[in-house]
Amino acid sequence: MTTTGGVELKRGLNGVYLDNTLISYIDGNIGKLLYRGYDIHDLAEKSTFEEVLYLLMYGSLPTKDQLQKHEAFMRENRAVPPQIFQVVELTKEAHPMDVLRTAVSALSAFDKEVDDFSPDATRRKGLRLTGQAATILAGLFRIRKGLKPVPPSKTLNHAGNFLYMMFDKNPDPDEMKLMDVDFILHTDHSTNASAFAARVTASTLADLHCAVVSGIATLKGPLHGGAAEAVMKMSMDIGKPERAEEYVKELISRGGRIMGFGHRVYRAEDPRAQHLRERARVLGERRGQPEWFQILQAVVKAMEPYQKRGIFVNVDFYAGAVYHLLNIPEDLFIPIFALGRIPGYAVQVLEQFEHNQLIRPLLNYIGPMDLQYVPMDQRR
Ligand code: CMC
């Protein structure tokens, strides 16, 4: 906190509570994360992405019957209008995050409920966007290779369907579970920068598609969703575990940051990281590429001295290796984070709409005052 001219500044809104929430709880000092009161560890190990979406959207765990209906709705709402693939085709040279943002924006032209702000319509749109975003991204992956998009499966779950639409084959059950856990871990994280952006947009009473587009745009940066991509690049630069310590020391001495480390709210290990750590190790061994995990663990060791400053591994640290081992290209890592987070934006928008107040903070002006306007021909 700094004080300028009598005004108390909270730069980056660090430590500022915006509102009450019933969605996620984070205790950054002990690395605790709850969705609607349920521990992320239980959800990651015992639940499914579909069940977690129900929990977040409706506030309680579903009964068997409720879950079946909800899963059926998700399976039936994955397809995108053919025009959306034309948008993808036209923009395919851009970063996939820009393609996803543009295509999601274009979807608003085809969603008949776009102007319906009721809670039920907002939930339906949120679930539709979740499925459709996966269809767009898998379609882009194939279009870039000169292949046709694979139509969504009518039987697989969301994670399995995503892998199926990418690689055009029934996914391995372990890899499907891994993707499912990855989506669960990324679904919501309270007022992270992109969910905040989605809330700001919703607070003007713009529609859900606008809010989701704001969220996707904000997620793109390397300080937020971009870290997994950067971690994989870093691992490739390091090349072998023995080089990790020197790399870390050298980068930090130049004022650089180790991607996949540190977090605005955690002063302990991000509780989401552990669920990808063991899975990244096992997947690396299965795929005959144990070196990525070994490099990552060497970076963790080299970063131990920074733990006393509250800098620990975050969720993105192992995610990059997992995606790489699943044969997913690096520039799709951030959009995959977005696939997990889109329903989180929808839930936050739902909550914002419930008791909306325009979000409009202040900036403390520190520039010159009352300058005299100089006509163009007298300026030098
Ligand atoms: N490597 C080295 N030093 C770091 C790191 C890091 N990854 N993270 C923070 N620090 C240092 C930083 O240099 C600063 O030192 P000093 O006080 O000497 O200037 C101090 O810790 C505080 O950093 P900050 O940027 O003021 O703190 P913040 O709360 O704004 O930072 C962060 C949060 C995520 C932007 C930052 O930790 C970072 O840049 N990490 C790397 C990017 C990354 O992994 N992002 C993914 C976050 S998890 C996914 C998500 O939820 O978005």
Short mmCIF file of C-alpha atoms in Angstrom, two decimals, residues 92-229:
data_model
loop_
_atom_site.label_atom_id
_atom_site.label_comp_id
_atom_site.label_asym_id
_atom_site.label_seq_id
_atom_site.Cartn_x
_atom_site.Cartn_y
_atom_site.Cartn_z
CA LYS A 92 -5.93 -19.79 -37.95
CA GLU A 93 -2.53 -18.09 -38.30
CA ALA A 94 -3.07 -16.07 -35.11
CA HIS A 95 -2.20 -17.32 -31.61
CA PRO A 96 -4.82 -20.00 -30.70
CA MET A 97 -5.87 -17.86 -27.74
CA ASP A 98 -6.81 -15.08 -30.19
CA VAL A 99 -8.64 -17.57 -32.40
CA LEU A 100 -10.56 -18.93 -29.42
CA ARG A 101 -11.44 -15.43 -28.19
CA THR A 102 -12.65 -14.42 -31.66
CA ALA A 103 -14.63 -17.61 -32.27
CA VAL A 104 -16.29 -17.46 -28.82
CA SER A 105 -17.22 -13.87 -29.56
CA ALA A 106 -18.70 -14.95 -32.91
CA LEU A 107 -20.77 -17.63 -31.14
CA SER A 108 -22.88 -14.85 -29.59
CA ALA A 109 -24.38 -14.26 -33.05
CA PHE A 110 -25.79 -17.80 -33.05
CA ASP A 111 -26.92 -18.26 -29.42
CA LYS A 112 -30.66 -17.64 -29.24
CA GLU A 113 -30.41 -16.98 -25.50
CA VAL A 114 -27.72 -14.31 -25.79
CA ASP A 115 -29.98 -11.59 -24.34
CA ASP A 116 -31.60 -13.78 -21.68
CA PHE A 117 -29.95 -12.85 -18.36
CA SER A 118 -32.01 -15.25 -16.20
CA PRO A 119 -30.00 -17.63 -13.97
CA ASP A 120 -31.20 -20.69 -15.91
CA ALA A 121 -30.28 -19.21 -19.30
CA THR A 122 -26.91 -18.05 -17.93
CA ARG A 123 -26.20 -21.61 -16.73
CA ARG A 124 -27.26 -23.09 -20.07
CA LYS A 125 -25.10 -20.60 -21.98
CA GLY A 126 -22.15 -21.25 -19.65
CA LEU A 127 -22.40 -25.01 -20.22
CA ARG A 128 -22.86 -24.57 -23.97
CA LEU A 129 -19.82 -22.29 -24.17
CA THR A 130 -17.79 -24.83 -22.18
CA GLY A 131 -18.52 -27.57 -24.71
CA GLN A 132 -18.32 -25.34 -27.77
CA ALA A 133 -14.96 -23.84 -26.75
CA ALA A 134 -13.49 -27.37 -26.69
CA THR A 135 -14.95 -28.03 -30.15
CA ILE A 136 -13.42 -24.78 -31.47
CA LEU A 137 -9.97 -25.50 -30.05
CA ALA A 138 -9.86 -29.12 -31.24
CA GLY A 139 -11.14 -27.91 -34.64
CA LEU A 140 -8.37 -25.31 -34.83
CA PHE A 141 -5.76 -27.96 -33.96
CA ARG A 142 -6.93 -30.02 -36.94
CA ILE A 143 -7.57 -27.15 -39.38
CA ARG A 144 -3.99 -25.95 -38.85
CA LYS A 145 -2.81 -29.41 -39.95
CA GLY A 146 -5.04 -29.31 -43.03
CA LEU A 147 -7.45 -31.84 -41.48
CA LYS A 148 -11.23 -31.65 -41.02
CA PRO A 149 -12.64 -31.01 -37.52
CA VAL A 150 -13.99 -34.16 -35.86
CA PRO A 151 -17.66 -33.79 -34.83
CA PRO A 152 -18.18 -34.05 -31.05
CA SER A 153 -18.79 -37.47 -29.50
CA LYS A 154 -22.31 -38.22 -28.27
CA THR A 155 -21.06 -40.59 -25.56
CA LEU A 156 -17.72 -39.44 -24.10
CA ASN A 157 -17.40 -37.06 -21.16
CA HIS A 158 -16.09 -33.52 -21.72
CA ALA A 159 -12.41 -34.42 -21.21
CA GLY A 160 -12.63 -37.58 -23.31
CA ASN A 161 -14.51 -35.75 -26.05
CA PHE A 162 -11.84 -33.04 -26.19
CA LEU A 163 -9.06 -35.62 -26.71
CA TYR A 164 -11.25 -37.51 -29.19
CA MET A 165 -11.93 -34.36 -31.25
CA MET A 166 -8.20 -33.52 -31.23
CA PHE A 167 -6.78 -36.89 -32.22
CA ASP A 168 -9.76 -38.61 -33.89
CA LYS A 169 -9.47 -41.78 -31.80
CA ASN A 170 -10.98 -43.04 -28.58
CA PRO A 171 -8.84 -41.67 -25.76
CA ASP A 172 -6.82 -43.79 -23.37
CA PRO A 173 -8.77 -43.95 -20.03
CA ASP A 174 -5.78 -42.73 -17.95
CA GLU A 175 -5.21 -39.77 -20.27
CA MET A 176 -8.92 -38.98 -20.21
CA LYS A 177 -8.83 -38.97 -16.38
CA LEU A 178 -5.74 -36.77 -16.44
CA MET A 179 -7.49 -34.22 -18.70
CA ASP A 180 -10.59 -34.40 -16.50
CA VAL A 181 -8.53 -33.62 -13.38
CA ASP A 182 -6.75 -30.80 -15.21
CA PHE A 183 -10.10 -29.19 -16.10
CA ILE A 184 -11.36 -29.59 -12.49
CA LEU A 185 -8.24 -27.87 -11.13
CA HIS A 186 -8.61 -24.91 -13.49
CA THR A 187 -12.36 -24.31 -13.18
CA ASP A 188 -12.46 -21.51 -10.64
CA HIS A 189 -10.02 -19.54 -8.56
CA SER A 190 -11.95 -16.69 -7.01
CA THR A 191 -11.02 -13.17 -8.19
CA ASN A 192 -8.16 -14.16 -10.47
CA ALA A 193 -7.46 -11.46 -13.07
CA SER A 194 -9.56 -13.03 -15.85
CA ALA A 195 -12.59 -13.85 -13.69
CA PHE A 196 -12.36 -10.30 -12.35
CA ALA A 197 -12.37 -9.00 -15.93
CA ALA A 198 -15.43 -11.16 -16.65
CA ARG A 199 -17.14 -9.74 -13.56
CA VAL A 200 -16.30 -6.15 -14.52
CA THR A 201 -17.87 -6.75 -17.93
CA ALA A 202 -20.94 -8.41 -16.42
CA SER A 203 -21.28 -5.57 -13.92
CA THR A 204 -22.15 -3.23 -16.81
CA LEU A 205 -24.97 -5.68 -17.60
CA ALA A 206 -23.26 -6.81 -20.78
CA ASP A 207 -24.16 -10.40 -21.70
CA LEU A 208 -22.35 -13.61 -20.76
CA HIS A 209 -20.59 -13.97 -24.12
CA CYS A 210 -19.04 -10.49 -23.66
CA ALA A 211 -17.93 -11.41 -20.13
CA VAL A 212 -16.37 -14.69 -21.28
CA VAL A 213 -14.55 -12.91 -24.11
CA SER A 214 -13.12 -10.43 -21.55
CA GLY A 215 -12.06 -13.38 -19.41
CA ILE A 216 -10.33 -15.18 -22.27
CA ALA A 217 -8.56 -11.95 -23.33
CA THR A 218 -7.27 -11.38 -19.81
CA LEU A 219 -6.14 -14.96 -19.33
CA LYS A 220 -3.70 -14.73 -22.24
CA GLY A 221 -0.87 -12.94 -20.46
CA PRO A 222 2.20 -14.81 -19.16
CA LEU A 223 1.57 -13.65 -15.58
CA HIS A 224 -1.76 -15.51 -15.64
CA GLY A 225 -2.67 -18.28 -18.11
CA GLY A 226 0.49 -18.06 -20.16
CA ALA A 227 2.77 -19.61 -17.56
CA ALA A 228 2.35 -23.28 -18.60
CA GLU A 229 3.56 -22.49 -22.12
#
